[in-house]
Amino acid sequence: MAKSAVAFYQEKKTLFYSFFVIIFISVCISNGLYAADNWKLVKNSDGVEVYTRPHKNSSLEESKGIITIDAPIDILYTILLYGPTHKKLMHNCYDSFFVKP
């Protein structure tokens, strides 16, 4: 018995989505592996992890910090969007303001 056109296109659609999902997952995994390159843990204190790595074209080092905060995401979002708090949150921040596009 021959397949109907609807069943045929449904199989093609499923195959396309499966292929897309596999490609998407592969890209995410490869980017995650690449992004983890060369970071060295320099400090781990009070739940804050600080990592550094050398920058290609500079004598300065890149740095990143990782922390887990037990709070709802909407509260964190509000704090990060409120300009005056940036001076308290960012080391050596002299001033902070938003520029409207």
PDB file of C-alpha atoms in Angstrom:
ATOM      1  CA  MET A   1       0.000   0.000   0.000  1.00  0.00           C
ATOM      2  CA  ALA A   2       1.442   3.386  -0.986  1.00  0.00           C
ATOM      3  CA  LYS A   3       2.001   6.119   1.564  1.00  0.00           C
ATOM      4  CA  SER A   4      -0.187   9.161   1.413  1.00  0.00           C
ATOM      5  CA  ALA A   5       1.365  12.511   0.595  1.00  0.00           C
ATOM      6  CA  VAL A   6       0.655  13.722   4.133  1.00  0.00           C
ATOM      7  CA  ALA A   7       2.498  10.775   5.704  1.00  0.00           C
ATOM      8  CA  PHE A   8       5.411  11.263   3.292  1.00  0.00           C
ATOM      9  CA  TYR A   9       5.805  14.949   4.164  1.00  0.00           C
ATOM     10  CA  GLN A  10       5.372  14.209   7.861  1.00  0.00           C
ATOM     11  CA  GLU A  11       8.340  11.812   7.686  1.00  0.00           C
ATOM     12  CA  LYS A  12      10.402  14.413   5.809  1.00  0.00           C
ATOM     13  CA  LYS A  13       9.502  17.046   8.396  1.00  0.00           C
ATOM     14  CA  THR A  14      10.466  14.733  11.273  1.00  0.00           C
ATOM     15  CA  LEU A  15      13.750  13.868   9.558  1.00  0.00           C
ATOM     16  CA  PHE A  16      14.504  17.560   8.985  1.00  0.00           C
ATOM     17  CA  TYR A  17      13.823  18.449  12.641  1.00  0.00           C
ATOM     18  CA  SER A  18      15.925  15.514  13.850  1.00  0.00           C
ATOM     19  CA  PHE A  19      18.812  16.640  11.646  1.00  0.00           C
ATOM     20  CA  PHE A  20      18.448  20.227  12.892  1.00  0.00           C
ATOM     21  CA  VAL A  21      18.454  19.108  16.545  1.00  0.00           C
ATOM     22  CA  ILE A  22      21.582  16.980  16.020  1.00  0.00           C
ATOM     23  CA  ILE A  23      23.418  19.887  14.356  1.00  0.00           C
ATOM     24  CA  PHE A  24      22.287  22.304  17.085  1.00  0.00           C
ATOM     25  CA  ILE A  25      23.464  20.006  19.884  1.00  0.00           C
ATOM     26  CA  SER A  26      26.802  19.430  18.126  1.00  0.00           C
ATOM     27  CA  VAL A  27      27.413  23.166  17.790  1.00  0.00           C
ATOM     28  CA  CYS A  28      26.501  23.788  21.444  1.00  0.00           C
ATOM     29  CA  ILE A  29      28.832  21.055  22.652  1.00  0.00           C
ATOM     30  CA  SER A  30      31.729  22.190  20.465  1.00  0.00           C
ATOM     31  CA  ASN A  31      31.302  25.834  21.551  1.00  0.00           C
ATOM     32  CA  GLY A  32      31.182  24.768  25.182  1.00  0.00           C
ATOM     33  CA  LEU A  33      34.398  22.809  24.833  1.00  0.00           C
ATOM     34  CA  TYR A  34      36.139  25.664  23.029  1.00  0.00           C
ATOM     35  CA  ALA A  35      34.948  28.274  25.546  1.00  0.00           C
ATOM     36  CA  ALA A  36      36.450  26.295  28.431  1.00  0.00           C
ATOM     37  CA  ASP A  37      39.957  26.612  26.952  1.00  0.00           C
ATOM     38  CA  ASN A  38      42.859  27.824  29.107  1.00  0.00           C
ATOM     39  CA  TRP A  39      40.873  29.149  32.096  1.00  0.00           C
ATOM     40  CA  LYS A  40      42.869  28.701  35.307  1.00  0.00           C
ATOM     41  CA  LEU A  41      41.203  28.810  38.733  1.00  0.00           C
ATOM     42  CA  VAL A  42      43.066  31.419  40.798  1.00  0.00           C
ATOM     43  CA  LYS A  43      40.720  31.840  43.769  1.00  0.00           C
ATOM     44  CA  ASN A  44      37.844  29.900  45.297  1.00  0.00           C
ATOM     45  CA  SER A  45      36.476  31.597  48.396  1.00  0.00           C
ATOM     46  CA  ASP A  46      33.018  32.035  49.944  1.00  0.00           C
ATOM     47  CA  GLY A  47      31.279  30.455  46.958  1.00  0.00           C
ATOM     48  CA  VAL A  48      33.014  32.698  44.397  1.00  0.00           C
ATOM     49  CA  GLU A  49      35.293  31.133  41.791  1.00  0.00           C
ATOM     50  CA  VAL A  50      37.698  33.442  39.939  1.00  0.00           C
ATOM     51  CA  TYR A  51      39.374  32.293  36.721  1.00  0.00           C
ATOM     52  CA  THR A  52      41.988  33.985  34.530  1.00  0.00           C
ATOM     53  CA  ARG A  53      43.637  33.298  31.204  1.00  0.00           C
ATOM     54  CA  PRO A  54      46.123  35.177  29.049  1.00  0.00           C
ATOM     55  CA  HIS A  55      44.768  37.385  26.274  1.00  0.00           C
ATOM     56  CA  LYS A  56      46.170  36.718  22.798  1.00  0.00           C
ATOM     57  CA  ASN A  57      47.167  40.248  21.816  1.00  0.00           C
ATOM     58  CA  SER A  58      47.777  41.851  25.200  1.00  0.00           C
ATOM     59  CA  SER A  59      49.909  41.571  28.288  1.00  0.00           C
ATOM     60  CA  LEU A  60      46.723  41.774  30.379  1.00  0.00           C
ATOM     61  CA  GLU A  61      44.778  38.726  31.496  1.00  0.00           C
ATOM     62  CA  GLU A  62      41.095  38.056  30.950  1.00  0.00           C
ATOM     63  CA  SER A  63      39.137  37.198  34.058  1.00  0.00           C
ATOM     64  CA  LYS A  64      35.750  35.739  34.888  1.00  0.00           C
ATOM     65  CA  GLY A  65      33.925  34.978  38.083  1.00  0.00           C
ATOM     66  CA  ILE A  66      31.311  32.335  38.779  1.00  0.00           C
ATOM     67  CA  ILE A  67      28.865  32.511  41.670  1.00  0.00           C
ATOM     68  CA  THR A  68      25.561  30.865  42.513  1.00  0.00           C
ATOM     69  CA  ILE A  69      22.969  33.229  43.951  1.00  0.00           C
ATOM     70  CA  ASP A  70      19.897  31.884  45.708  1.00  0.00           C
ATOM     71  CA  ALA A  71      17.317  34.421  44.470  1.00  0.00           C
ATOM     72  CA  PRO A  72      14.570  34.613  41.855  1.00  0.00           C
ATOM     73  CA  ILE A  73      15.791  35.589  38.384  1.00  0.00           C
ATOM     74  CA  ASP A  74      13.497  38.632  38.179  1.00  0.00           C
ATOM     75  CA  ILE A  75      15.139  40.163  41.263  1.00  0.00           C
ATOM     76  CA  LEU A  76      18.638  39.585  39.830  1.00  0.00           C
ATOM     77  CA  TYR A  77      17.529  41.072  36.506  1.00  0.00           C
ATOM     78  CA  THR A  78      16.223  44.192  38.275  1.00  0.00           C
ATOM     79  CA  ILE A  79      19.457  44.634  40.228  1.00  0.00           C
ATOM     80  CA  LEU A  80      21.600  44.277  37.104  1.00  0.00           C
ATOM     81  CA  LEU A  81      19.483  46.771  35.154  1.00  0.00           C
ATOM     82  CA  TYR A  82      19.575  49.422  37.881  1.00  0.00           C
ATOM     83  CA  GLY A  83      22.558  51.608  36.941  1.00  0.00           C
ATOM     84  CA  PRO A  84      23.568  52.966  40.386  1.00  0.00           C
ATOM     85  CA  THR A  85      24.167  49.454  41.728  1.00  0.00           C
ATOM     86  CA  HIS A  86      26.867  48.861  39.108  1.00  0.00           C
ATOM     87  CA  LYS A  87      29.279  51.052  41.072  1.00  0.00           C
ATOM     88  CA  LYS A  88      28.863  48.736  44.047  1.00  0.00           C
ATOM     89  CA  LEU A  89      28.929  45.506  42.047  1.00  0.00           C
ATOM     90  CA  MET A  90      31.780  46.235  39.624  1.00  0.00           C
ATOM     91  CA  HIS A  91      35.336  46.597  40.912  1.00  0.00           C
ATOM     92  CA  ASN A  92      36.827  50.049  40.189  1.00  0.00           C
ATOM     93  CA  CYS A  93      33.649  51.259  38.449  1.00  0.00           C
ATOM     94  CA  TYR A  94      33.716  55.058  38.536  1.00  0.00           C
ATOM     95  CA  ASP A  95      30.325  55.685  36.921  1.00  0.00           C
ATOM     96  CA  SER A  96      27.546  53.676  35.333  1.00  0.00           C
ATOM     97  CA  PHE A  97      24.658  54.807  33.153  1.00  0.00           C
ATOM     98  CA  PHE A  98      22.590  53.559  30.246  1.00  0.00           C
ATOM     99  CA  VAL A  99      22.806  55.024  26.769  1.00  0.00           C
ATOM    100  CA  LYS A 100      19.567  54.829  24.834  1.00  0.00           C
ATOM    101  CA  PRO A 101      20.033  53.599  21.249  1.00  0.00           C
TER     102      PRO A 101
END
